Amino acid sequence: MTTPRPLDDLLSQSDIQGKKVFVRADLNVPVTAQGTIRDATRLDRLLPTLEELSQAGARIGILSHFGRPNGTKNAAMSLEPIARALSSILAKQVGFCSDCIGHPAMTGMDNLAAGGLTVLENTRFHAGEEANDAAFIKSLSAPADAFVNDAFSTAHRAHASTEGLARHLPSYAGRSLQRELEALETVLGNPTRPVMAVVGGAKISTKLDLLFNLISKVDTLVIGGGMANTFMAAQGIAIGRSLCEETMFDKVRDILQAAQNSGCEILLPDDVVLAENFAATDSPISCQATQVPEDMMILDAGPLAVSKIKAAIVKSKTLVWNGPLGAFELTPFDEGTKIAAQFAAQQTIAGDLVSVAGGGDTVAALNHADAANGFTYISTAGGAFLEWLEGKTLPAIDTLQHNKLEKRVG
Ligand code: AMP
């Protein structure tokens, strides 16, 4: 992997004091209808970059999108309240500029004292952001001398504030983005073998690229959740009323063939936990995966399947995890995910495993299992994390890594 220029290269510059630095952050935190932040993890992860730049005396402008205002100003999606929340987390004054371009942005940055911080208004209030429009990038880059990208979660989108700025300003990777890249490199770039992947969740159709890419990279692939049903059905096993994607049967056969060709062992559940409906129950039934009654549905991996996953974890040195093994929102169908995830966390804490998880519902499932803290790294990046696991190039990272600085215009 080509490594992007680290933050240290910027911090060690002799003129860092007073330098105007834009940090692309991900302030797109989940909020309640009343505007209260439900989970501030994304803000917490920005602290190292912001604190180090501030201590070095840089003047810091924080850029981010928030929601989907579709290129128009929308007071409900203003970053002003998030700037206040960031200020209390940082225990430092954080200003606010009413626009990310033009006079408010220019004066907001110019008026900062050395070490001062300000949040600029939602970049998506301008259509040029998502269009990665050249004129907009020019206006956006105007107030700053340097650019730090610390928003891995937005790196799969070639937008003006993610990819465009990296072509217009000397650019660096922030601490949180750097950590994310290192974690991904550890599991898929240059992993300690054997490597194992757990892929669960509802549907194969949303994870085809992921499955094909993982097969070419890992030694063992555990298929769980609703996806496992389709794998079994495609092989002629009756799965009752379980979630199933019949249109994916050919793809399943392609996946199994590809796995055989590349020597990747596929683990499907030997036993399963059933219910009559997609609902919590006090009386779950477990049975062998080949014995599912017509009127029942599979909602979790069974005890034998979970033991096999644990045995595979013991044999592995590296684990990458995406998606729950069952309908984890419904008790007791969270059991399989819980036991396997807690075991992975235990092995990680014991120093026997490097474990990285993320994407979709995975963070919620591992938090629910009380296992997330034991993992080596949990990615909150969602789409960007998945695209990386799918083997795709993330445009904002690509530009940053290859330092594609164009001659600055204007
Ligand atoms: P994903 O976002 O693709 O990772 O899927 C997560 C969803 O898969 C969760 O909402 C789970 O309830 C669901 N899921 C997992 N296992 C099953 C299953 N056996 N049947 C139906 N839904 C499932």
Coordinates of C-alpha atoms and ligand atoms in Angstrom, one line a residue:
M1 CA 0.0 0.0 0.0
T2 CA 1.3 3.5 -0.8
T3 CA 1.0 5.4 2.4
P4 CA -0.3 8.9 2.3
R5 CA 1.7 11.7 3.8
P6 CA 1.3 11.5 7.6
L7 CA 0.1 14.4 9.8
D8 CA 3.7 14.5 11.3
D9 CA 5.0 15.9 8.0
L10 CA 2.7 18.9 8.4
L11 CA 3.2 19.3 12.1
S12 CA 7.0 19.4 11.7
Q13 CA 6.9 22.2 9.2
S14 CA 8.7 25.4 10.4
D15 CA 5.7 27.6 9.4
I16 CA 3.0 25.5 11.0
Q17 CA 2.3 28.3 13.5
G18 CA -0.6 30.2 12.1
K19 CA -0.9 28.0 9.0
K20 CA -4.5 27.7 7.8
V21 CA -5.4 24.0 7.7
F22 CA -8.6 22.5 6.6
V23 CA -9.5 19.2 8.2
R24 CA -12.1 17.1 6.4
A25 CA -14.0 15.5 9.3
D26 CA -17.0 13.3 9.5
L27 CA -19.4 15.3 11.7
N28 CA -22.4 13.4 10.2
V29 CA -23.3 11.9 13.6
P30 CA -26.6 10.3 14.3
V31 CA -29.0 12.7 16.0
T32 CA -32.5 12.3 17.4
A33 CA -35.5 14.2 16.0
Q34 CA -34.8 16.8 18.8
G35 CA -31.3 17.2 17.5
T36 CA -29.5 15.4 20.4
I37 CA -26.4 13.4 19.3
R38 CA -27.1 9.7 19.8
D39 CA -23.5 8.5 19.3
A40 CA -20.5 10.8 19.4
T41 CA -17.9 8.2 18.4
R42 CA -17.1 10.0 15.2
L43 CA -16.4 13.2 17.1
D44 CA -14.2 11.4 19.7
R45 CA -12.1 10.0 16.9
L46 CA -11.3 13.4 15.6
L47 CA -9.7 14.6 18.8
P48 CA -6.1 13.5 18.2
T49 CA -5.8 15.3 14.9
L50 CA -7.5 18.4 16.1
E51 CA -5.6 18.6 19.4
E52 CA -2.2 18.0 17.7
L53 CA -2.8 20.7 15.1
S54 CA -4.1 23.1 17.7
Q55 CA -1.1 22.5 19.9
A56 CA 1.2 23.1 17.0
G57 CA -0.5 26.5 16.5
A58 CA -2.3 25.8 13.2
R59 CA -5.5 27.7 12.4
I60 CA -8.0 25.0 11.9
G61 CA -11.1 25.0 9.7
I62 CA -13.3 21.8 10.0
L63 CA -15.2 20.7 6.9
S64 CA -17.9 18.1 6.8
H65 CA -21.2 17.2 5.2
F66 CA -24.3 16.6 7.4
G67 CA -27.3 14.7 6.1
R68 CA -28.6 15.0 2.5
P69 CA -29.6 18.6 1.8
N70 CA -29.1 18.0 -2.0
G71 CA -27.2 21.1 -2.8
T72 CA -29.4 23.6 -1.0
K73 CA -29.3 25.4 2.3
N74 CA -31.4 23.7 4.9
A75 CA -31.4 25.0 8.5
A76 CA -32.3 21.5 9.8
M77 CA -29.0 20.2 8.5
S78 CA -26.8 23.0 9.8
L79 CA -23.5 22.0 11.4
E80 CA -23.8 24.8 14.1
P81 CA -25.2 22.5 16.8
I82 CA -22.5 19.9 16.0
A83 CA -19.8 22.6 16.3
R84 CA -21.1 23.3 19.9
A85 CA -21.0 19.6 20.7
L86 CA -17.5 19.3 19.4
S87 CA -16.5 22.3 21.4
S88 CA -17.6 20.7 24.6
I89 CA -15.9 17.4 23.8
L90 CA -12.7 19.2 23.0
A91 CA -13.1 21.5 26.0
K92 CA -12.0 24.3 23.8
Q93 CA -13.8 27.1 22.0
V94 CA -14.9 26.1 18.5
G95 CA -16.2 28.8 16.2
F96 CA -18.7 28.5 13.3
C97 CA -18.7 30.0 9.8
S98 CA -22.1 30.4 8.2
D99 CA -20.8 29.2 4.8
C100 CA -17.9 26.9 3.7
I101 CA -17.0 29.2 0.8
G102 CA -16.8 33.0 0.2
H103 CA -16.6 35.8 2.7
P104 CA -17.8 33.9 5.8
A105 CA -15.2 31.2 5.2
M106 CA -12.3 33.6 4.3
T107 CA -12.9 35.9 7.3
G108 CA -13.6 33.0 9.6
M109 CA -10.2 31.4 8.9
D110 CA -8.4 34.7 8.8
N111 CA -9.7 35.7 12.2
L112 CA -8.7 32.6 14.0
A113 CA -5.9 32.9 16.5
A114 CA -3.0 30.4 16.3
G115 CA -4.4 27.0 17.6
G116 CA -8.0 28.2 17.1
L117 CA -10.7 26.1 15.5
T118 CA -13.8 26.8 13.5
V119 CA -16.5 24.5 11.9
L120 CA -17.5 25.6 8.4
E121 CA -21.2 25.1 7.4
N122 CA -22.3 21.9 5.7
T123 CA -20.4 21.4 2.4
R124 CA -23.5 19.7 0.9
F125 CA -25.4 23.1 1.0
H126 CA -23.6 23.6 -2.4
A127 CA -24.3 21.3 -5.4
G128 CA -20.6 21.6 -6.3
E129 CA -19.7 19.4 -3.4
E130 CA -21.2 16.1 -4.6
A131 CA -20.5 17.0 -8.2
N132 CA -16.8 17.5 -7.3
D133 CA -17.1 20.7 -9.4
A134 CA -13.9 22.4 -10.3
A135 CA -15.1 26.0 -9.6
F136 CA -16.5 24.9 -6.3
I137 CA -13.2 23.2 -5.3
K138 CA -11.4 26.4 -6.2
S139 CA -13.7 28.5 -3.9
L140 CA -13.5 25.8 -1.2
S141 CA -9.8 25.6 -1.1
A142 CA -9.2 29.4 -1.2
P143 CA -9.0 30.1 2.6
A144 CA -6.6 27.2 3.4
D145 CA -2.9 26.5 3.0
A146 CA -3.1 22.7 3.6
F147 CA -5.6 19.9 3.8
V148 CA -5.8 17.0 6.3
N149 CA -8.3 14.3 5.5
D150 CA -9.5 12.6 8.7
A151 CA -12.8 11.2 7.4
F152 CA -12.2 7.7 6.1
S153 CA -15.9 7.1 6.2
T154 CA -16.5 9.5 3.3
A155 CA -13.5 8.3 1.3
H156 CA -15.5 6.2 -1.2
R157 CA -17.1 9.4 -2.5
A158 CA -15.2 11.6 -5.0
H159 CA -16.6 14.9 -3.6
A160 CA -15.0 18.3 -3.5
S161 CA -14.2 18.2 0.2
T162 CA -12.9 14.7 0.1
E163 CA -11.1 14.1 -3.2
G164 CA -11.1 17.5 -4.8
L165 CA -9.3 19.4 -2.1
A166 CA -6.5 16.8 -2.1
R167 CA -5.7 17.9 -5.7
H168 CA -5.7 21.6 -4.8
L169 CA -3.9 21.7 -1.5
P170 CA -0.8 20.0 0.0
S171 CA -2.5 17.1 1.7
Y172 CA -2.0 14.8 4.7
A173 CA -3.7 11.9 6.4
G174 CA -5.2 12.6 9.8
R175 CA -4.7 10.3 12.7
S176 CA -8.0 8.6 12.6
L177 CA -7.8 8.0 8.8
Q178 CA -4.3 6.7 9.2
R179 CA -5.4 4.2 11.9
E180 CA -8.2 3.0 9.7
L181 CA -5.9 2.4 6.8
E182 CA -3.4 0.6 9.0
A183 CA -6.2 -1.7 10.4
L184 CA -7.4 -2.6 6.9
E185 CA -3.9 -3.2 5.7
T186 CA -3.3 -5.5 8.7
V187 CA -6.3 -7.7 7.8
L188 CA -6.3 -7.8 4.0
G189 CA -3.2 -6.1 2.7
N190 CA -0.5 -7.9 4.5
P191 CA -2.1 -10.2 7.1
T192 CA -0.6 -12.8 9.4
R193 CA -2.1 -16.1 8.2
P194 CA -4.3 -18.0 8.5
V195 CA -6.9 -15.3 7.8
M196 CA -10.6 -15.8 8.4
A197 CA -13.6 -13.8 7.5
V198 CA -17.1 -13.9 9.0
V199 CA -19.7 -12.5 6.7
G200 CA -23.3 -12.5 8.0
G201 CA -26.3 -10.3 7.5
A202 CA -29.5 -10.6 5.5
K203 CA -28.8 -10.8 1.8
I204 CA -26.2 -12.1 -0.6
S205 CA -27.3 -9.7 -3.3
T206 CA -25.8 -6.8 -1.3
K207 CA -22.6 -8.6 -0.6
L208 CA -21.5 -10.3 -3.8
D209 CA -18.4 -8.1 -4.4
L210 CA -17.5 -8.6 -0.8
L211 CA -17.8 -12.4 -1.0
F212 CA -15.8 -12.7 -4.2
N213 CA -13.0 -10.5 -3.0
L214 CA -12.7 -12.2 0.4
I215 CA -12.6 -15.6 -1.2
S216 CA -9.5 -14.6 -3.1
K217 CA -7.8 -13.3 0.1
V218 CA -8.8 -15.4 3.1
D219 CA -8.2 -19.0 4.2
T220 CA -11.6 -19.6 5.8
L221 CA -14.9 -17.8 5.1
V222 CA -17.8 -18.2 7.6
I223 CA -21.2 -17.5 6.0
G224 CA -23.8 -16.6 8.5
G225 CA -27.2 -14.9 8.9
G226 CA -29.9 -15.0 6.2
M227 CA -27.2 -15.4 3.5
A228 CA -26.4 -18.9 4.8
N229 CA -30.0 -19.9 4.0
T230 CA -29.6 -19.0 0.4
F231 CA -26.3 -21.0 0.3
M232 CA -28.0 -24.0 1.7
A233 CA -31.1 -23.7 -0.5
A234 CA -28.9 -23.4 -3.6
Q235 CA -27.4 -26.8 -2.7
G236 CA -30.8 -28.4 -2.5
I237 CA -31.3 -28.2 1.3
A238 CA -34.9 -27.4 2.4
I239 CA -35.0 -24.3 4.5
G240 CA -38.7 -23.9 5.3
R241 CA -39.9 -20.3 5.4
S242 CA -36.4 -18.8 6.0
L243 CA -35.3 -15.7 4.2
C244 CA -33.9 -16.8 0.8
E245 CA -32.9 -15.2 -2.5
E246 CA -33.7 -17.7 -5.2
T247 CA -32.3 -15.4 -7.8
M248 CA -28.9 -15.8 -6.3
F249 CA -28.6 -19.5 -6.7
D250 CA -26.3 -19.3 -9.7
K251 CA -24.1 -16.8 -7.9
V252 CA -23.9 -19.1 -4.9
R253 CA -22.6 -21.8 -7.2
D254 CA -20.1 -19.3 -8.7
I255 CA -18.9 -18.4 -5.2
L256 CA -18.5 -22.0 -4.1
Q257 CA -16.5 -22.7 -7.3
A258 CA -14.3 -19.7 -6.8
A259 CA -13.7 -20.7 -3.2
Q260 CA -12.7 -24.2 -4.4
N261 CA -10.3 -22.7 -7.0
S262 CA -8.6 -20.5 -4.5
G263 CA -8.4 -22.9 -1.7
C264 CA -10.7 -21.0 0.6
E265 CA -12.7 -23.1 3.0
I266 CA -16.4 -22.1 3.3
L267 CA -18.1 -22.7 6.6
L268 CA -21.9 -23.0 6.6
P269 CA -23.9 -23.7 9.7
D270 CA -24.3 -27.4 10.6
D271 CA -27.2 -26.6 12.9
V272 CA -29.6 -23.6 13.2
V273 CA -32.0 -22.0 15.6
L274 CA -35.6 -21.7 14.4
A275 CA -38.9 -19.8 15.0
E276 CA -42.3 -19.7 13.4
N277 CA -42.1 -16.0 12.8
F278 CA -39.5 -13.2 12.7
A279 CA -40.1 -12.2 16.3
A280 CA -38.5 -12.7 19.7
T281 CA -39.5 -15.9 21.5
D282 CA -38.9 -17.7 24.8
S283 CA -39.0 -21.1 23.1
P284 CA -36.6 -21.3 20.2
I285 CA -36.0 -24.7 18.6
S286 CA -32.7 -25.8 17.3
C287 CA -32.1 -28.6 14.7
Q288 CA -29.6 -29.7 12.1
A289 CA -29.5 -27.5 9.1
T290 CA -30.8 -30.4 6.9
Q291 CA -33.9 -30.9 9.1
V292 CA -35.7 -27.5 9.0
P293 CA -39.5 -28.1 9.1
E294 CA -41.6 -26.5 6.3
D295 CA -43.4 -24.0 8.5
M296 CA -40.3 -22.7 10.4
M297 CA -37.6 -20.1 9.7
I298 CA -33.9 -20.0 10.5
L299 CA -33.0 -17.0 12.6
D300 CA -29.6 -17.9 14.1
A301 CA -26.6 -20.3 13.9
G302 CA -27.0 -23.3 16.2
P303 CA -24.6 -24.3 19.1
L304 CA -22.6 -26.8 16.9
A305 CA -22.1 -24.1 14.2
V306 CA -20.9 -21.6 16.8
S307 CA -18.5 -24.2 18.2
K308 CA -17.1 -24.7 14.7
I309 CA -16.6 -21.0 14.3
K310 CA -14.8 -20.8 17.6
A311 CA -12.5 -23.7 16.5
A312 CA -11.8 -21.8 13.2
I313 CA -11.0 -18.6 15.3
V314 CA -8.5 -20.6 17.4
K315 CA -6.7 -21.7 14.2
S316 CA -6.7 -18.2 12.7
K317 CA -4.3 -15.3 13.4
T318 CA -6.4 -12.6 11.7
L319 CA -10.1 -12.1 11.5
V320 CA -12.3 -9.7 9.6
W321 CA -16.0 -9.5 10.4
N322 CA -19.0 -8.0 8.7
G323 CA -22.6 -8.8 9.5
P324 CA -24.4 -10.6 12.3
L325 CA -24.7 -14.5 12.3
G326 CA -28.5 -14.2 13.1
A327 CA -31.4 -11.8 13.6
F328 CA -29.4 -10.3 16.5
E329 CA -32.1 -7.6 17.3
L330 CA -34.5 -10.4 18.5
T331 CA -33.8 -12.4 21.7
P332 CA -32.6 -15.1 21.7
F333 CA -31.4 -15.0 18.1
D334 CA -28.5 -12.8 19.2
E335 CA -26.9 -15.8 20.9
G336 CA -24.8 -17.1 18.0
T337 CA -23.3 -13.6 17.2
K338 CA -22.8 -13.0 20.9
I339 CA -20.9 -16.2 21.7
A340 CA -18.7 -16.1 18.5
A341 CA -18.0 -12.3 18.9
Q342 CA -17.1 -12.6 22.6
F343 CA -14.8 -15.5 21.8
A344 CA -13.1 -13.5 19.1
A345 CA -12.7 -10.6 21.6
Q346 CA -11.2 -13.0 24.1
Q347 CA -8.7 -14.4 21.7
T348 CA -7.7 -10.8 20.7
I349 CA -7.2 -9.7 24.3
A350 CA -5.1 -12.8 24.8
G351 CA -2.9 -11.7 22.0
D352 CA -3.7 -14.7 19.7
L353 CA -5.8 -12.8 17.1
V354 CA -5.9 -9.5 15.2
S355 CA -9.6 -8.7 14.7
V356 CA -11.2 -6.0 12.6
A357 CA -14.9 -5.5 12.2
G358 CA -17.2 -3.0 10.6
G359 CA -19.9 -2.1 8.0
G360 CA -23.6 -2.0 8.2
D361 CA -25.1 -3.4 11.4
T362 CA -21.9 -5.0 12.5
V363 CA -20.9 -2.3 15.0
A364 CA -24.4 -2.4 16.6
A365 CA -24.3 -6.2 16.7
L366 CA -20.8 -6.3 18.3
N367 CA -21.8 -3.6 20.8
H368 CA -24.9 -5.6 21.6
A369 CA -22.7 -8.6 22.2
D370 CA -20.5 -6.6 24.5
A371 CA -17.6 -7.6 22.4
A372 CA -16.6 -4.5 20.4
N373 CA -14.1 -3.3 23.0
G374 CA -12.1 -6.5 22.7
F375 CA -11.6 -6.2 19.0
T376 CA -8.3 -4.8 17.6
Y377 CA -10.2 -2.3 15.6
I378 CA -13.8 -1.4 14.9
S379 CA -14.5 0.6 11.8
T380 CA -17.4 3.1 12.0
A381 CA -17.0 3.9 8.3
G382 CA -19.9 1.8 6.9
G383 CA -19.9 2.1 3.1
A384 CA -16.2 3.1 2.8
F385 CA -15.1 0.1 5.0
L386 CA -17.2 -2.3 2.8
E387 CA -15.9 -0.9 -0.4
W388 CA -12.4 -1.4 0.8
L389 CA -13.2 -5.0 1.7
E390 CA -14.7 -5.4 -1.7
G391 CA -11.3 -4.5 -3.2
K392 CA -12.4 -1.2 -4.7
T393 CA -10.3 1.9 -4.9
L394 CA -11.6 4.7 -2.7
P395 CA -11.1 7.9 -4.7
A396 CA -10.3 10.2 -1.8
I397 CA -7.7 7.8 -0.5
D398 CA -6.2 7.2 -3.9
T399 CA -5.7 10.9 -4.5
L400 CA -4.2 11.3 -1.0
Q401 CA -1.9 8.3 -1.4
H402 CA -0.6 9.3 -4.8
N403 CA -0.3 12.9 -3.9
K404 CA -2.1 14.1 -7.0
L405 CA -1.6 17.7 -6.3
E406 CA -2.5 19.8 -9.3
K407 CA -1.0 23.2 -9.9
R408 CA -3.0 25.5 -7.7
V409 CA -5.4 27.6 -9.6
G410 CA -6.1 31.2 -8.7
Ligands
AMP1 P1 -26.7 -6.6 7.0 O1 -27.1 -5.1 7.1 O2 -26.7 -7.1 5.6 O3 -25.4 -6.9 7.7 O4 -27.9 -7.4 7.7 C1 -28.2 -7.3 9.0 C2 -29.6 -7.8 9.2 O5 -29.6 -9.2 8.9 C3 -30.0 -7.7 10.6 O6 -31.1 -6.8 10.7 C4 -30.5 -9.2 11.0 O7 -31.7 -9.2 11.6 C5 -30.6 -9.8 9.6 N1 -30.5 -11.3 9.7 C6 -29.5 -12.0 10.1 N2 -29.7 -13.3 10.1 C7 -31.0 -13.4 9.6 C8 -31.8 -14.5 9.3 N3 -31.4 -15.8 9.5 N4 -33.1 -14.3 8.8 C9 -33.5 -13.0 8.6 N5 -32.7 -11.9 8.8 C10 -31.5 -12.1 9.3

